[in-house]
mmCIF file of N, CA and C in Angstrom:
data_model
loop_
_atom_site.group_PDB
_atom_site.id
_atom_site.type_symbol
_atom_site.label_atom_id
_atom_site.label_comp_id
_atom_site.label_asym_id
_atom_site.label_seq_id
_atom_site.Cartn_x
_atom_site.Cartn_y
_atom_site.Cartn_z
ATOM 1 N N UNK O 27 -15.830 15.572 27.016
ATOM 2 C CA UNK O 27 -15.051 15.917 27.704
ATOM 3 C C UNK O 27 -13.508 16.368 27.540
ATOM 4 N N UNK O 28 -12.740 15.094 26.514
ATOM 5 C CA UNK O 28 -11.344 15.097 26.372
ATOM 6 C C UNK O 28 -11.084 15.881 24.839
ATOM 7 N N UNK O 29 -12.123 16.661 24.433
ATOM 8 C CA UNK O 29 -11.828 17.063 22.784
ATOM 9 C C UNK O 29 -12.324 18.924 23.184
ATOM 10 N N UNK O 30 -11.667 19.942 22.244
ATOM 11 C CA UNK O 30 -12.688 20.954 22.049
ATOM 12 C C UNK O 30 -13.510 21.627 20.834
ATOM 13 N N UNK O 31 -13.413 21.507 19.977
ATOM 14 C CA UNK O 31 -14.003 21.985 18.717
ATOM 15 C C UNK O 31 -14.354 23.911 18.547
ATOM 16 N N UNK O 32 -13.449 24.213 17.665
ATOM 17 C CA UNK O 32 -14.323 25.527 17.319
ATOM 18 C C UNK O 32 -13.571 25.750 16.189
ATOM 19 N N UNK O 33 -14.311 27.385 15.499
ATOM 20 C CA UNK O 33 -14.374 27.533 14.479
ATOM 21 C C UNK O 33 -12.600 28.353 14.516
ATOM 22 N N UNK O 34 -12.389 28.226 12.726
ATOM 23 C CA UNK O 34 -10.616 28.279 12.414
ATOM 24 C C UNK O 34 -10.782 29.578 12.178
ATOM 25 N N UNK O 35 -9.890 30.460 12.746
ATOM 26 C CA UNK O 35 -9.822 32.001 12.685
ATOM 27 C C UNK O 35 -9.801 32.088 10.930
ATOM 28 N N UNK O 36 -9.052 31.961 10.169
ATOM 29 C CA UNK O 36 -8.825 31.513 8.924
ATOM 30 C C UNK O 36 -9.370 30.788 8.052
ATOM 31 N N UNK O 37 -11.040 30.725 7.864
ATOM 32 C CA UNK O 37 -11.791 29.686 7.817
ATOM 33 C C UNK O 37 -11.131 29.296 5.988
ATOM 34 N N UNK O 38 -10.642 28.206 5.382
ATOM 35 C CA UNK O 38 -10.895 27.766 4.185
ATOM 36 C C UNK O 38 -12.338 27.143 3.055
ATOM 37 N N UNK O 39 -13.224 27.071 4.022
ATOM 38 C CA UNK O 39 -14.357 26.634 3.462
ATOM 39 C C UNK O 39 -15.878 27.159 4.268
ATOM 40 N N UNK O 40 -16.457 27.412 3.745
ATOM 41 C CA UNK O 40 -18.363 28.151 4.629
ATOM 42 C C UNK O 40 -17.503 26.981 6.296
ATOM 43 N N UNK O 41 -17.812 25.985 6.051
ATOM 44 C CA UNK O 41 -17.349 25.673 7.574
ATOM 45 C C UNK O 41 -16.436 24.976 8.030
ATOM 46 N N UNK O 42 -15.220 25.818 8.546
ATOM 47 C CA UNK O 42 -14.014 25.017 9.063
ATOM 48 C C UNK O 42 -13.876 25.249 10.608
ATOM 49 N N UNK O 43 -13.963 23.774 11.168
ATOM 50 C CA UNK O 43 -13.659 23.818 12.544
ATOM 51 C C UNK O 43 -12.124 23.219 12.795
ATOM 52 N N UNK O 44 -11.789 23.432 13.841
ATOM 53 C CA UNK O 44 -10.596 22.280 14.601
ATOM 54 C C UNK O 44 -11.011 21.537 15.886
ATOM 55 N N UNK O 45 -10.838 20.784 15.470
ATOM 56 C CA UNK O 45 -10.936 19.735 17.155
ATOM 57 C C UNK O 45 -9.706 19.117 17.546
ATOM 58 N N UNK O 46 -9.946 19.621 18.708
ATOM 59 C CA UNK O 46 -8.370 19.819 19.226
ATOM 60 C C UNK O 46 -8.761 19.163 21.163
ATOM 61 N N UNK O 47 -7.517 18.067 20.740
ATOM 62 C CA UNK O 47 -7.364 17.121 21.746
ATOM 63 C C UNK O 47 -7.166 18.310 23.324
ATOM 64 N N UNK O 48 -8.013 18.140 24.774
ATOM 65 C CA UNK O 48 -7.741 19.120 25.531
ATOM 66 C C UNK O 48 -6.014 18.270 26.045
ATOM 67 N N UNK O 49 -5.875 17.311 26.481
ATOM 68 C CA UNK O 49 -4.418 16.658 26.497
ATOM 69 C C UNK O 49 -3.482 17.330 25.982
ATOM 70 N N UNK O 50 -2.165 17.706 26.174
ATOM 71 C CA UNK O 50 -1.476 18.046 25.062
ATOM 72 C C UNK O 50 -0.935 17.015 24.238
ATOM 73 N N UNK O 51 -1.114 16.908 22.974
ATOM 74 C CA UNK O 51 -0.181 16.248 21.709
ATOM 75 C C UNK O 51 0.184 16.489 20.678
ATOM 76 N N UNK O 52 1.370 16.633 20.662
ATOM 77 C CA UNK O 52 2.590 17.284 20.272
ATOM 78 C C UNK O 52 1.569 17.991 18.431
ATOM 79 N N UNK O 53 1.975 16.741 17.290
ATOM 80 C CA UNK O 53 1.188 17.079 15.803
ATOM 81 C C UNK O 53 1.126 15.406 15.487
ATOM 82 N N UNK O 54 0.773 15.758 14.228
ATOM 83 C CA UNK O 54 -0.017 14.168 14.067
ATOM 84 C C UNK O 54 1.505 13.249 13.690
ATOM 85 N N UNK O 55 2.830 13.522 13.620
ATOM 86 C CA UNK O 55 3.814 13.364 13.637
ATOM 87 C C UNK O 55 4.156 12.047 14.958
ATOM 88 N N UNK O 56 4.143 12.488 15.538
ATOM 89 C CA UNK O 56 3.678 11.901 16.959
ATOM 90 C C UNK O 56 2.552 10.775 17.173
ATOM 91 N N UNK O 57 1.711 10.572 16.320
ATOM 92 C CA UNK O 57 1.379 9.665 16.873
ATOM 93 C C UNK O 57 1.513 8.866 16.635
ATOM 94 N N UNK O 58 0.508 7.410 17.676
ATOM 95 C CA UNK O 58 0.556 5.865 17.010
ATOM 96 C C UNK O 58 -0.245 5.194 17.658
ATOM 97 N N UNK O 59 0.169 3.808 17.274
ATOM 98 C CA UNK O 59 -1.606 3.148 17.289
ATOM 99 C C UNK O 59 -2.214 3.293 18.556
ATOM 100 N N UNK O 60 -1.454 3.507 19.560
ATOM 101 C CA UNK O 60 -2.059 3.747 20.309
ATOM 102 C C UNK O 60 -3.488 5.002 20.638
ATOM 103 N N UNK O 61 -3.231 6.259 19.562
ATOM 104 C CA UNK O 61 -4.214 7.115 19.276
ATOM 105 C C UNK O 61 -5.272 6.947 18.424
ATOM 106 N N UNK O 62 -5.498 5.841 17.940
ATOM 107 C CA UNK O 62 -6.460 5.610 16.599
ATOM 108 C C UNK O 62 -7.608 5.950 17.319
ATOM 109 N N UNK O 63 -7.849 5.272 18.679
ATOM 110 C CA UNK O 63 -9.260 5.689 19.363
ATOM 111 C C UNK O 63 -9.256 7.493 19.602
ATOM 112 N N UNK O 64 -8.860 8.531 19.594
ATOM 113 C CA UNK O 64 -8.355 9.190 20.198
ATOM 114 C C UNK O 64 -8.987 10.551 18.801
ATOM 115 N N UNK O 65 -8.441 9.882 17.563
ATOM 116 C CA UNK O 65 -8.203 10.245 16.453
ATOM 117 C C UNK O 65 -9.257 10.028 15.394
ATOM 118 N N UNK O 66 -9.990 8.569 16.003
ATOM 119 C CA UNK O 66 -11.608 8.550 15.354
ATOM 120 C C UNK O 66 -12.480 8.991 15.974
ATOM 121 N N UNK O 67 -12.298 9.639 17.218
ATOM 122 C CA UNK O 67 -13.459 10.943 18.553
ATOM 123 C C UNK O 67 -13.607 12.128 17.562
ATOM 124 N N UNK O 68 -11.946 12.578 17.390
ATOM 125 C CA UNK O 68 -11.725 13.984 17.123
ATOM 126 C C UNK O 68 -12.613 13.833 15.086
ATOM 127 N N UNK O 69 -12.782 12.663 14.465
ATOM 128 C CA UNK O 69 -13.894 12.597 13.146
ATOM 129 C C UNK O 69 -14.539 12.924 13.610
ATOM 130 N N UNK O 70 -15.419 12.095 14.896
ATOM 131 C CA UNK O 70 -17.309 11.908 15.505
ATOM 132 C C UNK O 70 -17.030 13.151 15.848
ATOM 133 N N UNK O 71 -16.265 14.298 16.037
ATOM 134 C CA UNK O 71 -16.710 15.552 16.938
ATOM 135 C C UNK O 71 -16.623 16.567 15.697
ATOM 136 N N UNK O 72 -16.342 16.070 14.693
ATOM 137 C CA UNK O 72 -16.074 16.587 13.541
ATOM 138 C C UNK O 72 -17.384 16.168 12.812
ATOM 139 N N UNK O 73 -17.450 15.251 12.427
ATOM 140 C CA UNK O 73 -19.308 15.064 11.666
ATOM 141 C C UNK O 73 -19.687 15.865 12.672
ATOM 142 N N UNK O 74 -20.580 15.202 13.801
ATOM 143 C CA UNK O 74 -21.262 16.093 15.080
ATOM 144 C C UNK O 74 -21.282 17.473 14.835
ATOM 145 N N UNK O 75 -20.540 18.338 14.598
ATOM 146 C CA UNK O 75 -20.281 19.804 14.733
ATOM 147 C C UNK O 75 -20.604 20.411 13.503
ATOM 148 N N UNK O 76 -20.564 19.741 12.422
ATOM 149 C CA UNK O 76 -21.100 19.906 11.207
ATOM 150 C C UNK O 76 -22.978 19.600 11.146
ATOM 151 N N UNK O 77 -23.609 18.232 11.427
ATOM 152 C CA UNK O 77 -24.677 18.367 11.657
ATOM 153 C C UNK O 77 -25.019 18.916 12.136
ATOM 154 N N UNK O 78 -24.862 19.598 13.276
ATOM 155 C CA UNK O 78 -25.558 20.698 14.526
ATOM 156 C C UNK O 78 -25.221 22.424 14.058
ATOM 157 N N UNK O 79 -24.397 22.229 13.164
ATOM 158 C CA UNK O 79 -24.157 23.884 12.214
ATOM 159 C C UNK O 79 -24.781 23.148 10.456
ATOM 160 N N UNK O 80 -26.230 22.825 10.689
ATOM 161 C CA UNK O 80 -27.291 22.580 9.491
ATOM 162 C C UNK O 80 -26.293 21.756 8.184
ATOM 163 N N UNK O 81 -25.296 21.295 7.998
ATOM 164 C CA UNK O 81 -24.580 20.401 7.155
ATOM 165 C C UNK O 81 -24.870 19.424 7.409
ATOM 166 N N UNK O 82 -25.504 18.692 6.194
ATOM 167 C CA UNK O 82 -25.791 16.886 6.468
ATOM 168 C C UNK O 82 -25.047 16.176 4.931
ATOM 169 N N UNK O 83 -24.136 17.048 4.261
ATOM 170 C CA UNK O 83 -24.004 15.742 3.010
ATOM 171 C C UNK O 83 -21.950 15.776 3.273
ATOM 172 N N UNK O 84 -22.264 14.643 4.589
ATOM 173 C CA UNK O 84 -20.797 13.964 4.980
ATOM 174 C C UNK O 84 -19.721 13.651 3.688
ATOM 175 N N UNK O 85 -20.365 13.662 2.354
ATOM 176 C CA UNK O 85 -19.866 13.233 1.605
ATOM 177 C C UNK O 85 -19.073 14.021 1.085
ATOM 178 N N UNK O 86 -19.190 15.555 1.312
ATOM 179 C CA UNK O 86 -18.898 16.471 0.416
ATOM 180 C C UNK O 86 -17.910 17.338 1.891
ATOM 181 N N UNK O 87 -17.208 16.699 2.930
ATOM 182 C CA UNK O 87 -16.304 17.257 3.421
ATOM 183 C C UNK O 87 -14.679 16.567 3.665
ATOM 184 N N UNK O 88 -13.752 17.557 3.825
ATOM 185 C CA UNK O 88 -12.095 17.536 4.089
ATOM 186 C C UNK O 88 -12.580 17.007 5.533
ATOM 187 N N UNK O 89 -11.678 16.432 6.073
ATOM 188 C CA UNK O 89 -10.561 15.625 7.308
ATOM 189 C C UNK O 89 -9.004 15.949 7.398
ATOM 190 N N UNK O 90 -8.450 16.318 8.443
ATOM 191 C CA UNK O 90 -6.792 16.075 8.068
ATOM 192 C C UNK O 90 -6.272 17.020 9.102
ATOM 193 N N UNK O 91 -4.958 16.295 8.714
ATOM 194 C CA UNK O 91 -3.796 17.562 9.803
ATOM 195 C C UNK O 91 -2.504 17.984 8.710
ATOM 196 N N UNK O 92 -2.134 18.964 9.789
ATOM 197 C CA UNK O 92 -0.730 19.480 8.454
ATOM 198 C C UNK O 92 0.563 19.076 9.347
ATOM 199 N N UNK O 93 0.886 18.687 8.148
ATOM 200 C CA UNK O 93 2.202 17.582 8.641
ATOM 201 C C UNK O 93 3.677 18.638 8.770
ATOM 202 N N UNK O 94 3.659 18.428 9.727
ATOM 203 C CA UNK O 94 4.938 19.400 10.158
ATOM 204 C C UNK O 94 6.481 19.251 9.184
ATOM 205 N N UNK O 95 7.040 20.692 8.446
ATOM 206 C CA UNK O 95 6.810 22.309 9.770
ATOM 207 C C UNK O 95 5.973 22.539 8.732
ATOM 208 N N UNK O 96 4.704 22.074 8.644
ATOM 209 C CA UNK O 96 3.366 22.775 7.871
ATOM 210 C C UNK O 96 2.081 23.201 8.183
ATOM 211 N N UNK O 97 2.233 22.934 9.930
ATOM 212 C CA UNK O 97 1.744 23.401 11.250
ATOM 213 C C UNK O 97 2.155 24.436 11.451
ATOM 214 N N UNK O 98 1.134 25.509 12.125
ATOM 215 C CA UNK O 98 1.370 26.864 12.455
ATOM 216 C C UNK O 98 1.233 26.614 14.113
ATOM 217 N N UNK O 99 0.911 25.414 14.792
ATOM 218 C CA UNK O 99 0.965 25.340 15.822
ATOM 219 C C UNK O 99 1.443 23.701 16.749
ATOM 220 N N UNK O 100 1.661 23.529 17.758
ATOM 221 C CA UNK O 100 2.552 22.241 17.521
ATOM 222 C C UNK O 100 1.778 21.769 18.678
ATOM 223 N N UNK O 101 0.323 21.500 18.653
ATOM 224 C CA UNK O 101 -0.602 20.800 19.464
ATOM 225 C C UNK O 101 -1.988 20.239 18.670
ATOM 226 N N UNK O 102 -1.858 19.494 18.097
ATOM 227 C CA UNK O 102 -2.495 18.088 17.487
ATOM 228 C C UNK O 102 -3.658 19.000 17.405
ATOM 229 N N UNK O 103 -4.290 19.089 15.861
ATOM 230 C CA UNK O 103 -5.654 19.907 15.724
ATOM 231 C C UNK O 103 -6.005 19.493 14.453
ATOM 232 N N UNK O 104 -6.813 18.440 14.312
ATOM 233 C CA UNK O 104 -7.744 17.805 13.050
ATOM 234 C C UNK O 104 -8.548 19.525 12.719
ATOM 235 N N UNK O 105 -8.533 19.111 10.983
ATOM 236 C CA UNK O 105 -9.179 20.229 10.423
ATOM 237 C C UNK O 105 -10.315 20.129 10.064
ATOM 238 N N UNK O 106 -11.871 20.073 9.931
ATOM 239 C CA UNK O 106 -12.492 19.800 9.416
ATOM 240 C C UNK O 106 -13.276 20.698 8.932
ATOM 241 N N UNK O 107 -13.372 21.031 6.977
ATOM 242 C CA UNK O 107 -13.895 21.680 6.352
ATOM 243 C C UNK O 107 -14.486 21.324 5.662
ATOM 244 N N UNK O 108 -15.731 21.896 5.381
ATOM 245 C CA UNK O 108 -16.830 21.892 4.487
ATOM 246 C C UNK O 108 -17.220 22.744 3.982
ATOM 247 N N UNK O 109 -18.413 22.746 2.950
ATOM 248 C CA UNK O 109 -18.667 21.951 1.478
ATOM 249 C C UNK O 109 -17.223 21.875 1.046
ATOM 250 N N UNK O 110 -16.660 20.342 0.698
ATOM 251 C CA UNK O 110 -15.026 20.042 -0.034
ATOM 252 C C UNK O 110 -15.583 21.174 -1.544
ATOM 253 N N UNK O 111 -16.315 20.548 -1.907
ATOM 254 C CA UNK O 111 -16.667 21.295 -3.376
ATOM 255 C C UNK O 111 -16.583 22.381 -3.398
ATOM 256 N N UNK O 112 -16.527 23.452 -2.111
ATOM 257 C CA UNK O 112 -16.744 24.915 -2.264
ATOM 258 C C UNK O 112 -15.474 25.339 -2.096
ATOM 259 N N UNK O 113 -14.141 24.650 -1.452
ATOM 260 C CA UNK O 113 -12.908 25.714 -1.178
ATOM 261 C C UNK O 113 -12.713 26.093 -2.201
ATOM 262 N N UNK O 114 -11.927 27.246 -1.962
ATOM 263 C CA UNK O 114 -11.237 28.054 -3.115
ATOM 264 C C UNK O 114 -10.147 27.953 -3.235
ATOM 265 N N UNK O 115 -9.368 28.209 -4.445
ATOM 266 C CA UNK O 115 -8.217 27.613 -4.715
ATOM 267 C C UNK O 115 -6.902 27.430 -4.212
ATOM 268 N N UNK O 116 -6.584 28.670 -3.315
ATOM 269 C CA UNK O 116 -5.698 28.284 -2.406
ATOM 270 C C UNK O 116 -6.290 27.457 -1.017
ATOM 271 N N UNK O 117 -6.995 27.480 -0.722
ATOM 272 C CA UNK O 117 -7.561 26.474 -0.261
ATOM 273 C C UNK O 117 -7.308 25.259 -0.679
ATOM 274 N N UNK O 118 -8.047 25.218 -1.727
ATOM 275 C CA UNK O 118 -7.935 23.240 -2.283
ATOM 276 C C UNK O 118 -6.292 23.024 -2.245
ATOM 277 N N UNK O 119 -5.298 24.346 -1.983
ATOM 278 C CA UNK O 119 -4.073 23.497 -2.519
ATOM 279 C C UNK O 119 -3.912 23.521 -0.802
ATOM 280 N N UNK O 120 -4.239 23.987 0.385
ATOM 281 C CA UNK O 120 -3.717 24.104 1.504
ATOM 282 C C UNK O 120 -3.697 22.710 2.088
ATOM 283 N N UNK O 121 -5.234 22.681 1.651
ATOM 284 C CA UNK O 121 -5.948 21.149 2.385
ATOM 285 C C UNK O 121 -5.749 19.943 1.392
ATOM 286 N N UNK O 122 -4.929 20.046 0.331
ATOM 287 C CA UNK O 122 -5.234 19.151 -0.927
ATOM 288 C C UNK O 122 -4.962 17.871 0.228
ATOM 289 N N UNK O 123 -5.590 16.890 -0.627
ATOM 290 C CA UNK O 123 -5.723 15.377 0.093
ATOM 291 C C UNK O 123 -4.241 14.972 0.532
ATOM 292 N N UNK O 124 -3.780 14.164 1.176
ATOM 293 C CA UNK O 124 -2.376 13.265 0.917
ATOM 294 C C UNK O 124 -1.563 14.196 0.628
ATOM 295 N N UNK O 125 -1.039 15.540 0.311
ATOM 296 C CA UNK O 125 -0.317 16.173 0.003
ATOM 297 C C UNK O 125 0.863 15.798 0.783
ATOM 298 N N UNK O 126 2.347 16.541 0.229
ATOM 299 C CA UNK O 126 3.077 16.214 1.253
ATOM 300 C C UNK O 126 3.162 16.671 2.398
ATOM 301 N N UNK O 127 2.262 18.039 2.701
ATOM 302 C CA UNK O 127 2.047 18.738 3.438
ATOM 303 C C UNK O 127 0.003 18.890 4.092
ATOM 304 N N UNK O 128 -0.513 17.831 4.030
ATOM 305 C CA UNK O 128 -1.472 17.501 4.655
ATOM 306 C C UNK O 128 -2.370 16.373 4.458
ATOM 307 N N UNK O 129 -2.323 15.519 5.577
ATOM 308 C CA UNK O 129 -2.924 14.694 5.315
ATOM 309 C C UNK O 129 -4.171 14.244 5.921
ATOM 310 N N UNK O 130 -4.221 12.638 5.352
ATOM 311 C CA UNK O 130 -6.081 12.614 5.791
ATOM 312 C C UNK O 130 -6.495 11.077 6.477
#
């Protein structure tokens, strides 16, 4: 009810989804302690969508947010990518774990 999920228009992996809250939230920099439950639900939805799309190795996924100013839209969205082991060279850079521009 409070989240939507859809495929990324420029996928970085065979499975690349965005989980987005229906209610407007700025970006990951605006998150506060009270947002922890919705972020956890976003991750749960991402995992459930992967499983519904026949991807079961939840140890081979990458989830995270682009850190401003590296996000292209100003509405919170969680990237869900799988399998992480199949990310191409550019995707490994763009979705690099806990980099200056992508936080997990």
